[in-house]
């Protein structure tokens, strides 16, 4: 081997070791700048409230004076925010919430730039059943009241949701089929907008998840739930009958979990997963989540992935049987 080649080999080795040392050092110092947390819905909704609640606890367990900045990227039923997260650099400085079924229903119904497998899953945090909510001045006290009116006035019952293909929208379609009625879908950018429309009288029904609805009601919004879509009455709303109890055999819920763009450095991914698991188990966070009526359900990445895969199979079949695109 010539002296030139030996010298080149040594230089190459030194450069490689330096790069590895720099990479390891950068990861050890993580995070050394603010982390953006993308929310695919408007401010004031359930995901936004939970994101702002848990962010300080994730900062706490990440250490290194971590700082998380919440960024709302609403629109297209969550599609804008999901796409933004998927295309971000996989360096640990962009994370975000994923919401089912929108995350899965959008790629099924139309061409999109994201799929649930395009993310490194960090952990699921919330499992929130759907519900039908009306203004307290509404004549509808039960789902039967609503059905009687809807059958006599096809299309006059407006139902607000967080977008086409959202859990709220799909639940509305299931209810139409189960009850034999025709409702009119009105999509919004987030549940906060749906709440405002119910309160102002612009909407007859708000399809709003239980946790969100209870938070709005506690906050003074003149609303009441006439049915929840859980299999059994949740501990959050023990006095609200389920749809099944009222004769409509259906259930619907929304998972809300954290993820990052695919390809995170393993050390950074592990640190995020550990910090989120610790935050989700923090007694203070759990107490405050209860005060927000957030139905907590932590799932580690493997269990979270299984839930998403099962949901995808179910929605693919639903799309074949009853396409929901408007």
Short mmCIF file of C-alpha atoms in Angstrom, two decimals:
data_model
loop_
_atom_site.label_atom_id
_atom_site.label_comp_id
_atom_site.label_asym_id
_atom_site.label_seq_id
_atom_site.Cartn_x
_atom_site.Cartn_y
_atom_site.Cartn_z
CA UNK A 1 0.00 0.00 0.00
CA UNK A 2 1.44 3.39 -0.99
CA UNK A 3 2.06 6.08 1.61
CA UNK A 4 -0.58 8.24 -0.14
CA UNK A 5 -3.23 5.54 0.17
CA UNK A 6 -2.31 4.89 3.81
CA UNK A 7 -2.56 8.61 4.55
CA UNK A 8 -5.89 8.85 2.73
CA UNK A 9 -7.20 5.86 4.64
CA UNK A 10 -6.20 7.42 7.96
CA UNK A 11 -7.83 10.73 7.01
CA UNK A 12 -11.02 8.97 5.93
CA UNK A 13 -11.12 7.05 9.22
CA UNK A 14 -10.60 10.21 11.22
CA UNK A 15 -13.36 11.98 9.27
CA UNK A 16 -15.76 9.08 9.87
CA UNK A 17 -14.99 8.97 13.58
CA UNK A 18 -15.42 12.73 13.81
CA UNK A 19 -18.79 12.55 12.07
CA UNK A 20 -19.94 9.76 14.37
CA UNK A 21 -18.73 11.66 17.42
CA UNK A 22 -20.49 14.82 16.26
CA UNK A 23 -23.72 12.89 15.61
CA UNK A 24 -23.54 11.18 19.00
CA UNK A 25 -22.80 14.49 20.70
CA UNK A 26 -25.69 16.23 18.94
CA UNK A 27 -28.07 13.49 20.03
CA UNK A 28 -26.74 13.58 23.59
CA UNK A 29 -27.49 17.31 23.71
CA UNK A 30 -30.99 16.80 22.32
CA UNK A 31 -32.99 18.92 22.43
CA UNK A 32 -30.89 22.05 21.96
CA UNK A 33 -33.59 24.10 20.23
CA UNK A 34 -37.42 24.31 20.40
CA UNK A 35 -39.47 21.29 19.31
CA UNK A 36 -42.51 22.02 17.15
CA UNK A 37 -45.64 20.03 18.02
CA UNK A 38 -48.08 20.04 15.07
CA UNK A 39 -51.82 19.90 15.77
CA UNK A 40 -53.88 19.15 12.66
CA UNK A 41 -56.94 21.01 13.97
CA UNK A 42 -57.91 24.49 15.06
CA UNK A 43 -57.19 25.92 18.54
CA UNK A 44 -59.74 25.11 21.23
CA UNK A 45 -60.48 21.52 20.20
CA UNK A 46 -59.82 18.40 22.25
CA UNK A 47 -56.49 17.62 20.58
CA UNK A 48 -55.28 21.18 21.02
CA UNK A 49 -56.22 21.21 24.71
CA UNK A 50 -54.47 17.91 25.42
CA UNK A 51 -51.40 18.97 23.44
CA UNK A 52 -51.00 22.15 25.45
CA UNK A 53 -51.62 20.22 28.67
CA UNK A 54 -49.05 17.48 28.13
CA UNK A 55 -46.32 19.57 26.47
CA UNK A 56 -44.81 20.82 29.77
CA UNK A 57 -44.63 17.27 31.12
CA UNK A 58 -42.84 16.02 28.00
CA UNK A 59 -40.44 18.95 28.38
CA UNK A 60 -39.87 17.95 31.99
CA UNK A 61 -38.96 14.35 31.18
CA UNK A 62 -36.88 15.17 28.10
CA UNK A 63 -34.68 17.43 30.20
CA UNK A 64 -31.99 19.70 28.68
CA UNK A 65 -34.34 22.67 29.17
CA UNK A 66 -36.59 21.27 26.45
CA UNK A 67 -39.16 23.64 24.97
CA UNK A 68 -42.19 22.58 22.91
CA UNK A 69 -44.05 25.04 20.69
CA UNK A 70 -47.59 24.05 19.63
CA UNK A 71 -48.38 24.83 15.98
CA UNK A 72 -51.95 24.50 14.66
CA UNK A 73 -52.12 23.45 11.00
CA UNK A 74 -55.87 23.04 10.50
CA UNK A 75 -57.73 22.14 7.34
CA UNK A 76 -58.73 19.29 5.02
CA UNK A 77 -60.05 17.19 7.91
CA UNK A 78 -56.60 17.06 9.45
CA UNK A 79 -54.86 16.31 6.17
CA UNK A 80 -52.83 19.53 6.12
CA UNK A 81 -51.30 18.90 9.52
CA UNK A 82 -50.70 15.18 8.91
CA UNK A 83 -48.92 15.96 5.62
CA UNK A 84 -46.83 18.68 7.26
CA UNK A 85 -45.68 16.24 9.92
CA UNK A 86 -44.89 13.47 7.43
CA UNK A 87 -42.65 15.69 5.30
CA UNK A 88 -40.74 17.30 8.19
CA UNK A 89 -37.09 16.45 8.84
CA UNK A 90 -36.77 13.31 11.01
CA UNK A 91 -34.47 14.99 13.50
CA UNK A 92 -36.67 15.05 16.59
CA UNK A 93 -37.50 18.72 16.31
CA UNK A 94 -40.92 18.18 14.75
CA UNK A 95 -43.50 15.95 16.40
CA UNK A 96 -47.27 16.00 16.17
CA UNK A 97 -50.62 14.48 17.00
CA UNK A 98 -52.24 11.81 14.82
CA UNK A 99 -56.03 11.49 14.95
CA UNK A 100 -58.06 8.47 13.92
CA UNK A 101 -59.94 7.81 11.82
CA UNK A 102 -58.94 10.87 9.72
CA UNK A 103 -55.32 9.77 9.53
CA UNK A 104 -56.46 6.52 7.93
CA UNK A 105 -59.67 7.52 6.15
CA UNK A 106 -58.07 10.32 4.09
CA UNK A 107 -55.57 8.07 2.23
CA UNK A 108 -58.39 5.60 1.58
CA UNK A 109 -60.77 8.13 0.07
CA UNK A 110 -58.28 10.18 -1.96
CA UNK A 111 -54.66 10.50 -2.99
CA UNK A 112 -52.59 11.87 -0.15
CA UNK A 113 -48.98 12.48 0.77
CA UNK A 114 -49.12 10.52 4.01
CA UNK A 115 -49.96 7.11 5.46
CA UNK A 116 -49.84 6.02 9.09
CA UNK A 117 -46.72 3.97 8.33
CA UNK A 118 -44.92 7.18 7.29
CA UNK A 119 -44.39 8.08 10.95
CA UNK A 120 -42.32 6.90 13.89
CA UNK A 121 -45.00 6.33 16.51
CA UNK A 122 -44.22 7.78 19.94
CA UNK A 123 -47.31 6.78 21.91
CA UNK A 124 -51.09 7.13 22.01
CA UNK A 125 -52.56 9.34 24.72
CA UNK A 126 -56.35 9.66 24.29
CA UNK A 127 -59.26 7.40 23.30
CA UNK A 128 -62.35 9.63 23.12
CA UNK A 129 -65.83 8.23 22.25
CA UNK A 130 -68.07 10.18 19.90
CA UNK A 131 -71.33 11.81 20.94
CA UNK A 132 -74.28 13.80 19.59
CA UNK A 133 -74.65 17.17 21.29
CA UNK A 134 -77.41 19.77 20.98
CA UNK A 135 -78.11 23.25 22.32
CA UNK A 136 -79.80 23.17 25.71
CA UNK A 137 -82.79 24.94 24.14
CA UNK A 138 -83.23 22.11 21.62
CA UNK A 139 -86.45 20.11 21.58
CA UNK A 140 -84.39 16.92 21.20
CA UNK A 141 -83.85 15.17 24.51
CA UNK A 142 -83.10 11.70 23.09
CA UNK A 143 -81.95 10.12 19.85
CA UNK A 144 -85.55 8.95 19.30
CA UNK A 145 -86.70 12.58 19.35
CA UNK A 146 -84.09 13.38 16.73
CA UNK A 147 -85.05 10.41 14.54
CA UNK A 148 -88.76 11.24 14.63
CA UNK A 149 -88.05 14.79 13.45
CA UNK A 150 -85.48 13.71 10.85
CA UNK A 151 -87.87 11.21 9.28
CA UNK A 152 -90.56 13.88 9.02
CA UNK A 153 -88.05 16.45 7.72
CA UNK A 154 -85.41 14.69 5.56
CA UNK A 155 -82.17 16.66 5.31
CA UNK A 156 -83.20 19.41 7.71
CA UNK A 157 -81.12 18.10 10.60
CA UNK A 158 -77.64 19.55 10.17
CA UNK A 159 -74.76 17.70 11.82
CA UNK A 160 -71.39 19.40 12.30
CA UNK A 161 -68.13 17.45 12.27
CA UNK A 162 -64.39 18.02 12.11
CA UNK A 163 -64.34 17.21 8.40
CA UNK A 164 -65.15 14.69 5.69
CA UNK A 165 -63.98 11.24 6.75
CA UNK A 166 -63.56 12.24 10.39
CA UNK A 167 -64.79 9.98 13.18
CA UNK A 168 -67.70 12.39 13.64
CA UNK A 169 -68.66 12.24 9.97
CA UNK A 170 -68.38 8.46 9.75
CA UNK A 171 -70.43 8.13 12.93
CA UNK A 172 -73.12 10.31 11.37
CA UNK A 173 -73.23 8.01 8.33
CA UNK A 174 -73.49 4.93 10.53
CA UNK A 175 -76.34 6.59 12.41
CA UNK A 176 -78.15 7.46 9.17
CA UNK A 177 -77.98 3.81 8.17
CA UNK A 178 -78.97 2.48 11.60
CA UNK A 179 -81.88 4.89 12.04
CA UNK A 180 -83.04 5.08 8.43
CA UNK A 181 -82.81 8.88 8.28
CA UNK A 182 -81.23 11.51 6.04
CA UNK A 183 -79.08 14.14 7.73
CA UNK A 184 -77.07 17.05 6.29
CA UNK A 185 -73.34 17.04 6.97
CA UNK A 186 -71.55 20.34 7.74
CA UNK A 187 -67.73 20.03 8.03
CA UNK A 188 -65.63 22.36 10.17
CA UNK A 189 -61.90 22.72 10.83
CA UNK A 190 -62.17 21.65 14.46
CA UNK A 191 -64.57 20.81 17.27
CA UNK A 192 -64.20 24.34 18.64
CA UNK A 193 -65.92 25.64 15.51
CA UNK A 194 -68.59 22.95 15.76
CA UNK A 195 -69.26 23.97 19.36
CA UNK A 196 -69.65 27.61 18.35
CA UNK A 197 -72.14 26.67 15.63
CA UNK A 198 -74.23 24.60 18.06
CA UNK A 199 -74.21 27.39 20.64
CA UNK A 200 -75.20 30.03 18.07
CA UNK A 201 -77.99 27.90 16.66
CA UNK A 202 -76.40 27.48 13.23
CA UNK A 203 -76.30 23.70 13.74
CA UNK A 204 -78.97 21.31 14.95
CA UNK A 205 -76.47 18.66 16.13
CA UNK A 206 -72.79 18.76 16.93
CA UNK A 207 -70.97 15.47 16.49
CA UNK A 208 -68.40 16.14 19.20
CA UNK A 209 -66.38 13.63 21.20
CA UNK A 210 -67.40 13.05 24.81
CA UNK A 211 -64.31 14.59 26.38
CA UNK A 212 -64.53 17.71 24.25
CA UNK A 213 -68.27 18.11 24.80
CA UNK A 214 -67.91 17.81 28.58
CA UNK A 215 -65.10 20.37 28.60
CA UNK A 216 -67.27 22.82 26.64
CA UNK A 217 -70.26 22.21 28.92
CA UNK A 218 -68.13 22.71 32.03
CA UNK A 219 -66.84 25.91 30.46
CA UNK A 220 -70.38 27.27 30.26
CA UNK A 221 -71.46 26.36 26.73
CA UNK A 222 -75.26 25.82 26.66
CA UNK A 223 -75.09 22.26 25.32
CA UNK A 224 -76.13 18.76 26.32
CA UNK A 225 -75.26 15.29 25.05
CA UNK A 226 -78.16 13.13 23.91
CA UNK A 227 -76.10 9.99 23.32
CA UNK A 228 -72.53 8.70 23.55
CA UNK A 229 -70.99 6.23 21.11
CA UNK A 230 -68.97 4.12 23.54
CA UNK A 231 -69.68 0.43 24.04
CA UNK A 232 -70.60 1.18 27.66
CA UNK A 233 -71.24 4.47 29.43
CA UNK A 234 -67.91 6.11 30.14
CA UNK A 235 -66.99 7.12 33.66
CA UNK A 236 -66.79 10.67 32.34
CA UNK A 237 -70.48 10.69 31.38
CA UNK A 238 -72.32 8.09 33.48
CA UNK A 239 -75.71 9.79 33.01
CA UNK A 240 -75.63 9.91 29.20
CA UNK A 241 -77.05 6.75 27.57
CA UNK A 242 -75.13 5.08 24.78
CA UNK A 243 -76.45 4.85 21.23
CA UNK A 244 -76.81 1.10 21.73
CA UNK A 245 -78.95 1.62 24.83
CA UNK A 246 -81.24 3.78 22.73
CA UNK A 247 -81.63 1.15 20.05
CA UNK A 248 -78.84 2.08 17.62
CA UNK A 249 -76.12 -0.57 17.69
CA UNK A 250 -73.01 1.46 16.87
CA UNK A 251 -69.86 2.79 18.49
CA UNK A 252 -67.18 5.26 17.47
CA UNK A 253 -64.11 6.80 19.09
CA UNK A 254 -61.01 8.79 18.22
CA UNK A 255 -57.45 7.87 19.15
CA UNK A 256 -55.06 10.81 19.59
CA UNK A 257 -51.39 10.02 19.82
CA UNK A 258 -47.96 11.46 19.16
CA UNK A 259 -45.64 10.65 16.30
CA UNK A 260 -42.67 12.02 14.37
CA UNK A 261 -41.56 11.78 10.73
CA UNK A 262 -40.23 8.34 9.81
CA UNK A 263 -36.51 7.87 10.27
CA UNK A 264 -35.71 9.36 13.67
CA UNK A 265 -32.24 8.55 14.99
CA UNK A 266 -32.83 5.59 17.34
CA UNK A 267 -31.46 7.39 20.41
CA UNK A 268 -33.71 10.40 19.87
CA UNK A 269 -36.72 8.18 19.15
CA UNK A 270 -36.13 6.23 22.36
CA UNK A 271 -35.82 9.43 24.37
CA UNK A 272 -39.10 10.78 22.98
CA UNK A 273 -40.92 7.49 23.57
CA UNK A 274 -39.65 7.33 27.17
CA UNK A 275 -40.48 10.98 27.87
CA UNK A 276 -44.03 10.64 26.53
CA UNK A 277 -44.61 7.43 28.52
CA UNK A 278 -43.39 9.18 31.67
CA UNK A 279 -45.52 12.24 30.96
CA UNK A 280 -48.61 10.07 30.39
CA UNK A 281 -48.04 8.38 33.76
CA UNK A 282 -47.37 11.59 35.67
CA UNK A 283 -49.99 11.87 38.48
CA UNK A 284 -50.31 15.62 38.03
CA UNK A 285 -50.92 15.25 34.28
CA UNK A 286 -53.50 12.51 34.90
CA UNK A 287 -55.32 14.72 37.40
CA UNK A 288 -55.37 17.70 35.04
CA UNK A 289 -56.45 15.50 32.11
CA UNK A 290 -59.39 14.38 34.22
CA UNK A 291 -60.30 18.00 34.86
CA UNK A 292 -60.33 18.50 31.06
CA UNK A 293 -62.52 15.38 30.68
CA UNK A 294 -59.81 13.84 28.49
CA UNK A 295 -60.31 10.03 28.29
CA UNK A 296 -56.68 8.95 28.69
CA UNK A 297 -55.43 5.68 27.23
CA UNK A 298 -51.68 5.37 26.84
CA UNK A 299 -50.44 2.89 24.25
CA UNK A 300 -46.75 2.19 23.63
CA UNK A 301 -45.68 2.25 19.94
CA UNK A 302 -46.20 -1.50 19.21
CA UNK A 303 -49.75 -1.52 20.67
CA UNK A 304 -50.49 1.80 19.00
CA UNK A 305 -49.39 0.40 15.63
CA UNK A 306 -51.68 -2.60 16.05
CA UNK A 307 -54.67 -0.33 16.74
CA UNK A 308 -53.92 1.68 13.59
CA UNK A 309 -53.54 -1.45 11.47
CA UNK A 310 -56.86 -2.85 12.75
CA UNK A 311 -58.62 0.45 12.09
CA UNK A 312 -57.22 0.56 8.57
CA UNK A 313 -58.66 -2.87 7.78
CA UNK A 314 -62.06 -1.86 9.13
CA UNK A 315 -62.18 1.41 7.17
CA UNK A 316 -61.01 -0.21 3.94
CA UNK A 317 -64.00 -2.55 4.19
CA UNK A 318 -66.31 0.33 5.07
CA UNK A 319 -65.11 2.24 2.00
CA UNK A 320 -66.04 -0.73 -0.18
CA UNK A 321 -69.46 -1.05 1.41
CA UNK A 322 -70.37 2.59 1.98
CA UNK A 323 -68.01 5.23 0.51
CA UNK A 324 -68.17 8.39 2.60
CA UNK A 325 -66.63 10.93 0.21
CA UNK A 326 -68.88 13.93 -0.40
#
